GROMACS .gro file of C-alpha atoms in nm:
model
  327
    1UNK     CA    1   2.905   3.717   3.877
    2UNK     CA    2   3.176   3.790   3.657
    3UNK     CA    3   3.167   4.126   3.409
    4UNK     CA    4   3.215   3.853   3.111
    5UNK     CA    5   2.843   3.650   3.247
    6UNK     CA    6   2.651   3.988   3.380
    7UNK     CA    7   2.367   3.986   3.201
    8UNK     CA    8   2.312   4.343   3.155
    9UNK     CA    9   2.652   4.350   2.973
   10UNK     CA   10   2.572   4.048   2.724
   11UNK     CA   11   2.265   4.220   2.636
   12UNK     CA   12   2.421   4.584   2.559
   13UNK     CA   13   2.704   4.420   2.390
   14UNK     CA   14   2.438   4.243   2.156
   15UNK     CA   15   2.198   4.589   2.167
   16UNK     CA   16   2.440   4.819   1.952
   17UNK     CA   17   2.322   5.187   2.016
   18UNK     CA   18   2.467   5.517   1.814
   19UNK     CA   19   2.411   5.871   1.911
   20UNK     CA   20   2.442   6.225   1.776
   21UNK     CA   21   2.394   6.609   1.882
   22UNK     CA   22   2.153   6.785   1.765
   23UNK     CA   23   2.168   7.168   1.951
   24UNK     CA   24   2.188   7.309   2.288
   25UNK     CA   25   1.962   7.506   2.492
   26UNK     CA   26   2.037   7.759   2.700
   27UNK     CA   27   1.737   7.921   2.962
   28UNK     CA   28   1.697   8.165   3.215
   29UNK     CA   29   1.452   8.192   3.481
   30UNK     CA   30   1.187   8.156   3.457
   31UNK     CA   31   1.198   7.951   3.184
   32UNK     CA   32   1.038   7.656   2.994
   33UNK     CA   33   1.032   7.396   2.669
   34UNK     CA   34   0.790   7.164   2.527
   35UNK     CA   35   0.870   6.939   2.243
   36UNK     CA   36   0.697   6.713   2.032
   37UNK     CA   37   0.950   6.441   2.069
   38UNK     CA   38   1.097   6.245   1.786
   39UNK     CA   39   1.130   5.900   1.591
   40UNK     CA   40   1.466   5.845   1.774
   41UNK     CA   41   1.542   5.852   2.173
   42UNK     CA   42   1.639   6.200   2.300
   43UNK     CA   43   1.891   6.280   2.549
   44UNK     CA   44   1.959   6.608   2.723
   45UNK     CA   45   2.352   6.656   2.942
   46UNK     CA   46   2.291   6.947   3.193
   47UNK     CA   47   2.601   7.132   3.135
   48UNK     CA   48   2.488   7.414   3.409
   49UNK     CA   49   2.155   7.435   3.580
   50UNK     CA   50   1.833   7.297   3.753
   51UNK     CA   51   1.476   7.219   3.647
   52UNK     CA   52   1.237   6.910   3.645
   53UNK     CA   53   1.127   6.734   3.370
   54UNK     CA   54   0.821   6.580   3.196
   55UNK     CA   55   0.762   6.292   3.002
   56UNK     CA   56   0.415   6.379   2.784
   57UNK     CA   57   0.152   6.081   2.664
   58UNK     CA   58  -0.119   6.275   2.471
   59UNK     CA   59  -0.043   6.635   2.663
   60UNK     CA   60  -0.058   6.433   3.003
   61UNK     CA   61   0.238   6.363   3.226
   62UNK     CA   62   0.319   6.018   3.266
   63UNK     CA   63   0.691   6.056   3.436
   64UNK     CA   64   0.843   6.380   3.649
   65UNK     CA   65   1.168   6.432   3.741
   66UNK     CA   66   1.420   6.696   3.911
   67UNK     CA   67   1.729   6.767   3.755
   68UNK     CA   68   2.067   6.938   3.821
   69UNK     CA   69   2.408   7.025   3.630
   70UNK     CA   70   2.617   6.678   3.520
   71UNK     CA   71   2.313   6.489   3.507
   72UNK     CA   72   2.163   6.303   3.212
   73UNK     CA   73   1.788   6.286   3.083
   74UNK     CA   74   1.694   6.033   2.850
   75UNK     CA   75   1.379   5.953   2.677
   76UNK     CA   76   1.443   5.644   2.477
   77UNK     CA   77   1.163   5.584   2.309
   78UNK     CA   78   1.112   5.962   2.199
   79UNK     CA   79   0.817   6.084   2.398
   80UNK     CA   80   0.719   6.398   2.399
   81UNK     CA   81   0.847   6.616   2.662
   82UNK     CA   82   0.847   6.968   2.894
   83UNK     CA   83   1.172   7.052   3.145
   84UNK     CA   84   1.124   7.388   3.300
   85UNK     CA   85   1.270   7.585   3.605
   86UNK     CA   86   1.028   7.461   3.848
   87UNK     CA   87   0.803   7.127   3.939
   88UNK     CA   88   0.468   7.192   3.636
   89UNK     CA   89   0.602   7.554   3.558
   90UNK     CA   90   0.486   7.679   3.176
   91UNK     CA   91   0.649   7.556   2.924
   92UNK     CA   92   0.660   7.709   2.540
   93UNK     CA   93   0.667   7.490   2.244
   94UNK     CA   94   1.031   7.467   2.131
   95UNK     CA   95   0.916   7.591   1.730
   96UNK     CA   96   0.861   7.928   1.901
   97UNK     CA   97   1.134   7.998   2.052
   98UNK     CA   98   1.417   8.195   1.924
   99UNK     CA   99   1.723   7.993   1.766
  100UNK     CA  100   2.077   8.135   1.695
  101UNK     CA  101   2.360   7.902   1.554
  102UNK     CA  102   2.643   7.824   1.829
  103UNK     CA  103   3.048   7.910   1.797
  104UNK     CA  104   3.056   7.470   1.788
  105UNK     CA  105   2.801   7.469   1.493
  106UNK     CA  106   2.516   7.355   1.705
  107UNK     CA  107   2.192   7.576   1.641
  108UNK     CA  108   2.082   7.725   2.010
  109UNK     CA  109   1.738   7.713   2.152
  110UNK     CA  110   1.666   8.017   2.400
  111UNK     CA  111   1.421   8.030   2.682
  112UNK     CA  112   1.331   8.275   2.926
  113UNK     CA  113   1.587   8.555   2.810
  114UNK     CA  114   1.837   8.347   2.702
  115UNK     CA  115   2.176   8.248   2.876
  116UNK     CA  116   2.194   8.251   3.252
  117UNK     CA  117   2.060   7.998   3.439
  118UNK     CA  118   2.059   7.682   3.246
  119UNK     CA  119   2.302   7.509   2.961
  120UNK     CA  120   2.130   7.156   2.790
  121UNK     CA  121   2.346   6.963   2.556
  122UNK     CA  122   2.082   6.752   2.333
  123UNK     CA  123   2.126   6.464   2.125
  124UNK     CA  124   1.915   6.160   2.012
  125UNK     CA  125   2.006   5.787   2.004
  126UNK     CA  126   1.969   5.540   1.759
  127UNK     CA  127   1.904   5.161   1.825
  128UNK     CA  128   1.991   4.907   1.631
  129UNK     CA  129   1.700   4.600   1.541
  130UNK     CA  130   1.818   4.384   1.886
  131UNK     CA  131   1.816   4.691   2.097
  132UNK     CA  132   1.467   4.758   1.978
  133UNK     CA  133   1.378   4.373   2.074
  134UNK     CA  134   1.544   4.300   2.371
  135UNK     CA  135   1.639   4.653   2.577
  136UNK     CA  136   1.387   4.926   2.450
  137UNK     CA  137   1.090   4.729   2.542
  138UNK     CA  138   1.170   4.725   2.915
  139UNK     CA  139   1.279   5.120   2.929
  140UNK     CA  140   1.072   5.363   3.096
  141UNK     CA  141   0.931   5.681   2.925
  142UNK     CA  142   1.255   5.887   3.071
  143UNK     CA  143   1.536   5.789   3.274
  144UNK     CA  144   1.705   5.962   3.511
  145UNK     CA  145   2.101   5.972   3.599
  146UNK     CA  146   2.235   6.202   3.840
  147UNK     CA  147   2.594   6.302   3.796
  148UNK     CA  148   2.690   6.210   4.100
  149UNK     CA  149   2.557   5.875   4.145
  150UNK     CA  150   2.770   5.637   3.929
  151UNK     CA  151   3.117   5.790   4.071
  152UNK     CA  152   3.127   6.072   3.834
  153UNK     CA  153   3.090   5.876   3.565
  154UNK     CA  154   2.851   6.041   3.365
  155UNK     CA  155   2.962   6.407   3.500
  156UNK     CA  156   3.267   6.340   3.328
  157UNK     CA  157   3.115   6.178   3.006
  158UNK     CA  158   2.891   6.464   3.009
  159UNK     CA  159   3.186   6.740   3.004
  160UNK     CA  160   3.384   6.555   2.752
  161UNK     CA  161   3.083   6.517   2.507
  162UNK     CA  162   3.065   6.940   2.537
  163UNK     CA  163   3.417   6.975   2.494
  164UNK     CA  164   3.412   6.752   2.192
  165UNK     CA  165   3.129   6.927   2.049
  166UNK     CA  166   3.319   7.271   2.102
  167UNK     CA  167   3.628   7.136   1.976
  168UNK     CA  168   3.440   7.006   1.605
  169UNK     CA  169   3.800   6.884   1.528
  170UNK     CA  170   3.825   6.581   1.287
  171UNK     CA  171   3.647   6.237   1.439
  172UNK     CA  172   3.442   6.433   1.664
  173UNK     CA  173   3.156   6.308   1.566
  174UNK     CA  174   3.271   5.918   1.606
  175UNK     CA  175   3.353   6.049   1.967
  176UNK     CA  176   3.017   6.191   2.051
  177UNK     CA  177   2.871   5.872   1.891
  178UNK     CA  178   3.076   5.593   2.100
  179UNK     CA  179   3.032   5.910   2.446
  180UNK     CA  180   2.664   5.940   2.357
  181UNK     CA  181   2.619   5.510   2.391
  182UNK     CA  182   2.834   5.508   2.724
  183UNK     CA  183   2.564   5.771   2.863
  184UNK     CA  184   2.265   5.517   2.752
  185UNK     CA  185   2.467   5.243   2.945
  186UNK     CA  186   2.519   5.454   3.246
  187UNK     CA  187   2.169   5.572   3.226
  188UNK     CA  188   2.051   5.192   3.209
  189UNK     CA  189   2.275   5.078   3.466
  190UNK     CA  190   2.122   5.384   3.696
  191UNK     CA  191   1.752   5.306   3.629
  192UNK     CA  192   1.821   4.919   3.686
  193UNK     CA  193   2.005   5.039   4.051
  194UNK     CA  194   1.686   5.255   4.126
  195UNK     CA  195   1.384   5.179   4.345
  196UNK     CA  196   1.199   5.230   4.023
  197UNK     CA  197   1.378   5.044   3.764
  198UNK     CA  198   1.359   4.643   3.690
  199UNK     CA  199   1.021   4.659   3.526
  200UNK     CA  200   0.861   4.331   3.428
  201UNK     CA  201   1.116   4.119   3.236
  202UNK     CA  202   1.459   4.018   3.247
  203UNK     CA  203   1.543   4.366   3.339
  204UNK     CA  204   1.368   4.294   3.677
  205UNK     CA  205   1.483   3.990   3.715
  206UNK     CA  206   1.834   4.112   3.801
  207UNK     CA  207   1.721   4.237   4.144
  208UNK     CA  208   1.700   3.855   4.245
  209UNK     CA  209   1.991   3.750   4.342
  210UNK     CA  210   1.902   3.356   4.292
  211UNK     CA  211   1.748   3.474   3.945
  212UNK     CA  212   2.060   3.690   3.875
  213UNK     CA  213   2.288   3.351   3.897
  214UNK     CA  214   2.057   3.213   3.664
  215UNK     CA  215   2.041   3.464   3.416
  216UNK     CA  216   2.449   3.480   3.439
  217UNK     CA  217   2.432   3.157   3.332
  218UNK     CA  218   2.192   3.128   3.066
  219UNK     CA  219   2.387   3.464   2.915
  220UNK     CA  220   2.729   3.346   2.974
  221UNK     CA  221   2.727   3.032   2.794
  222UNK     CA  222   2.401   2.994   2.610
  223UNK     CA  223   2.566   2.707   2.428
  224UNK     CA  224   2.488   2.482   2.681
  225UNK     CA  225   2.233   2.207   2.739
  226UNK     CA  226   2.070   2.405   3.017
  227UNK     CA  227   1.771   2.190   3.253
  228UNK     CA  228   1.547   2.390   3.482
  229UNK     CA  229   1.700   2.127   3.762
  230UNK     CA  230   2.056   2.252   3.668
  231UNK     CA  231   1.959   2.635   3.702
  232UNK     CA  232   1.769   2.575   4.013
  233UNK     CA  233   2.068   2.416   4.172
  234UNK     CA  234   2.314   2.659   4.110
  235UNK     CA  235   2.052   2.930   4.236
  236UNK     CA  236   2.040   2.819   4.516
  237UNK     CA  237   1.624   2.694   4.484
  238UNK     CA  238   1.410   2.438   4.470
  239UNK     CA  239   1.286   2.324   4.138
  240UNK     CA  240   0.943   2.430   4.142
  241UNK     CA  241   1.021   2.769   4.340
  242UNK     CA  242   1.282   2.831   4.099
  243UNK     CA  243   1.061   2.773   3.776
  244UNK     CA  244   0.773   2.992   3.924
  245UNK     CA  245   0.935   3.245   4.027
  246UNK     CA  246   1.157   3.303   3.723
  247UNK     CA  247   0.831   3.283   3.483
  248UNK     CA  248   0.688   3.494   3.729
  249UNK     CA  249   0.960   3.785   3.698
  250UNK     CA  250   1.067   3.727   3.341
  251UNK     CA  251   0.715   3.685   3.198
  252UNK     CA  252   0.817   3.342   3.053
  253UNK     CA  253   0.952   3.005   3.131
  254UNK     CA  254   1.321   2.946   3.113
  255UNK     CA  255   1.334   2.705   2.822
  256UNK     CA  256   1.169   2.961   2.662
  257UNK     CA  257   1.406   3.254   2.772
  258UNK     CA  258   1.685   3.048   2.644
  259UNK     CA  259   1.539   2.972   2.297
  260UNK     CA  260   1.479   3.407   2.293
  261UNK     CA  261   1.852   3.499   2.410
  262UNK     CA  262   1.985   3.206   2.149
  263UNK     CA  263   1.802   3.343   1.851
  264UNK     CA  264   1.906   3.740   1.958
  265UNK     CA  265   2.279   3.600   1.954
  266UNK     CA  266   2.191   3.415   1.579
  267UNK     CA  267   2.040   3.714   1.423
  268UNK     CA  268   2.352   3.910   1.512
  269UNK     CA  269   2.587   3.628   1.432
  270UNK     CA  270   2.375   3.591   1.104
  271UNK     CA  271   2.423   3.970   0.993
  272UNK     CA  272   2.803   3.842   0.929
  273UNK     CA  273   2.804   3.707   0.598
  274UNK     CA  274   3.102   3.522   0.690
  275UNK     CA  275   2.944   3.296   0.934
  276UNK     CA  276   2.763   3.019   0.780
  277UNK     CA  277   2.389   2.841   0.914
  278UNK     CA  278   2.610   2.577   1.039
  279UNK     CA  279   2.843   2.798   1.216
  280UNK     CA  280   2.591   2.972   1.405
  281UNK     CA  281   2.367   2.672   1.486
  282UNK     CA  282   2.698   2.521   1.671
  283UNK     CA  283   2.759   2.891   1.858
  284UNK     CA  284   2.433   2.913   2.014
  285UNK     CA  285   2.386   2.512   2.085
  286UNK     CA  286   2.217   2.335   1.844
  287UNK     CA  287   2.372   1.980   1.778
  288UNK     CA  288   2.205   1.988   1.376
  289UNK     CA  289   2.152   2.210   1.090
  290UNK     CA  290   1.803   2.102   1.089
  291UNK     CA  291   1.735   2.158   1.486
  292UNK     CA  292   1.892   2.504   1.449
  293UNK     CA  293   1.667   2.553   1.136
  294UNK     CA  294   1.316   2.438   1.369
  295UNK     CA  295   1.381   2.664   1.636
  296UNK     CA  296   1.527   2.995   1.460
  297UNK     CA  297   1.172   2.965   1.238
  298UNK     CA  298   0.956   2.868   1.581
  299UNK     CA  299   1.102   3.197   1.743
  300UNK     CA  300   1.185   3.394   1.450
  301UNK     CA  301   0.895   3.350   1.222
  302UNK     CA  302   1.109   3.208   0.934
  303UNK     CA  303   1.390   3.002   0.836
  304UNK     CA  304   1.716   3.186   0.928
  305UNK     CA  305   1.846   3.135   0.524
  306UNK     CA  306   1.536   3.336   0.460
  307UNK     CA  307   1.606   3.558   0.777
  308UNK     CA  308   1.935   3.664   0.651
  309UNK     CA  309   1.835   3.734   0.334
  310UNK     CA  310   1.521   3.919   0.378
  311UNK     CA  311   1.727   4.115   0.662
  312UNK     CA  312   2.020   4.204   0.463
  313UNK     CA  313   2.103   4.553   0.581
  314UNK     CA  314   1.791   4.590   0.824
  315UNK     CA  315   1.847   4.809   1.106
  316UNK     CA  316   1.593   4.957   1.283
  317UNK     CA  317   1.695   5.272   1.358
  318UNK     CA  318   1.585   5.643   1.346
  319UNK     CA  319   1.675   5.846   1.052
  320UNK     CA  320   2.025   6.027   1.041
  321UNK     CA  321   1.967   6.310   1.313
  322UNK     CA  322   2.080   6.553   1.090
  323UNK     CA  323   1.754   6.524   0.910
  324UNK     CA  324   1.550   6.506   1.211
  325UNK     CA  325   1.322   6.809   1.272
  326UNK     CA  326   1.434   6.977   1.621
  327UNK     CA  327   1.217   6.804   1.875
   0.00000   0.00000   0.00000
């Protein structure tokens, strides 16, 4: 499977995600923060350190995790969250705790005394309207990458995203933006390598190697006339076992995937004002204007003329993080 046909890589490109700093934290034992969460995801970069985290549902803990310096915490859908010194130690809502501004601008939480033992560089992430269809519905309540796991990767993402934050010279914050979206990618790449990761989905499907061909297809050239006979062949499978068990994994049939991925790439392709209807019926496969038209309104919910329209300047995203309350 080439880079250019992975299907985790079409789907990124396609799922545009922005992030921003919002303070660091600095702790020392014992020590312990609770947030609220946020309308955006949440990232934290151990800079120095070790703790375990929470992810909180209603006060209840719903994910746990250890944690050590150079590795990355992410919450992408916001949840509410505790990270503390040790495994369910107290934690103290973040609003109480004492905040100084930084030398780099950044206001500073303190816990537990203040510098010592830990250093958290925080941030949150904005998605874009595909990455909140076709990536954030498959992510876990926090994710987990350890800074030594993707080659040191995301240890040296991490210390480059501090030293541009110390730096604040001009473009910095471009830099932290495009730093802050190769940390989600890491972090997604991580949690799809994991025992844990692949829940139901495409997402999952990527652990199947006969489903993975498929997939690399379907993603690589979407244009085509794809038959469930065709896929099956080139996985390797049997019609029938093919078809069940890639409705089975992916939660729907692969005509149906197909139609899904197609109208992802046409919204995008849509956004363009440049492209015309009959431009982007051509790009994802559609023979006719009209065909194009049936099937963007079957999967969509309108006519893509009307889709563009009504869109124009839609993104769903959080609201600029410098307006965001700290979490």
């Amino acid at each position: 499977m080439t880079e250019a046909h992975d299907p985790l890589t079409e789907v990124l490109r396609v799922a545009r995600v922005e992030g921003a700093l919002f303070s660091r934290a600095e702790g020392r034992c014992p020590w312990g923060v609770r947030t609220r969460g946020a309308g955006a995801g949440i990232f934290h970069v151990v800079l120095r350190g070790q703790g375990h985290a929470r992810a909180l549902e209603r006060g209840r803990t719903v994910l746990s995790r250890g944690f050590s310096e150079g590795d990355l915490l992410l919450f992408p859908h916001g949840h509410a969250h505790a990270l503390s010194d040790a495994e369910g130690g107290d934690a103290t809502w973040i609003a109480e705790l004492p905040t100084r501004p930084g030398d780099d601008g950044l206001p500073v939480v303190t816990a537990g005394g203040g510098a010592g033992d830990l250093e958290l560089l925080c941030g949150t992430l904005r998605f874009d309207a595909e990455a909140s269809r076709v990536l954030l519905p498959y992510l876990p309540a926090m994710m987990h990458a350890p800074g030594g796991a993707l080659g040191g990767w995301v240890d040296a993402t991490v210390r480059q995203l501090a030293h541009e934050a110390q730096r604040g010279a001009p473009g910095s914050g471009l830099v932290v933006a495009r730093l802050a979206e190769v940390l989600f990618v890491q972090a997604v790449r991580a949690w799809v390598a994991s025992p844990e990761g692949g829940g139901p989905g495409w997402v999952r499907a990527l652990g199947d190697p006969c489903l993975a061909r498929a997939l690399a297809l379907l993603h690589g050239a979407p244009e085509q006339p794809w038959s469930v006979d065709h896929l099956a062949r080139r996985a390797g499978l049997s019609r029938t076992v093919f078809y069940d068990r890639f409705t089975a994994a992916v939660g729907e049939a692969p005509a149906a995937y197909l139609a899904r991925w197609r109208m992802t790439l046409a919204r995008r392709a849509l956004r363009d004002p440049g492209a015309s209807i009959p431009e982007v019926a051509a790009r994802v496969g559609y023979g006719s204007e009209a065909a194009f038209n049936r099937a963007f309104k079957r999967v969509v919910g309108a006519p893509p003329g009307q889709w563009r329209r009504a869109s124009a300047g839609d993104v769903t995203a959080a609201r600029d993080p410098a307006t965001l309350p700290m979490p």
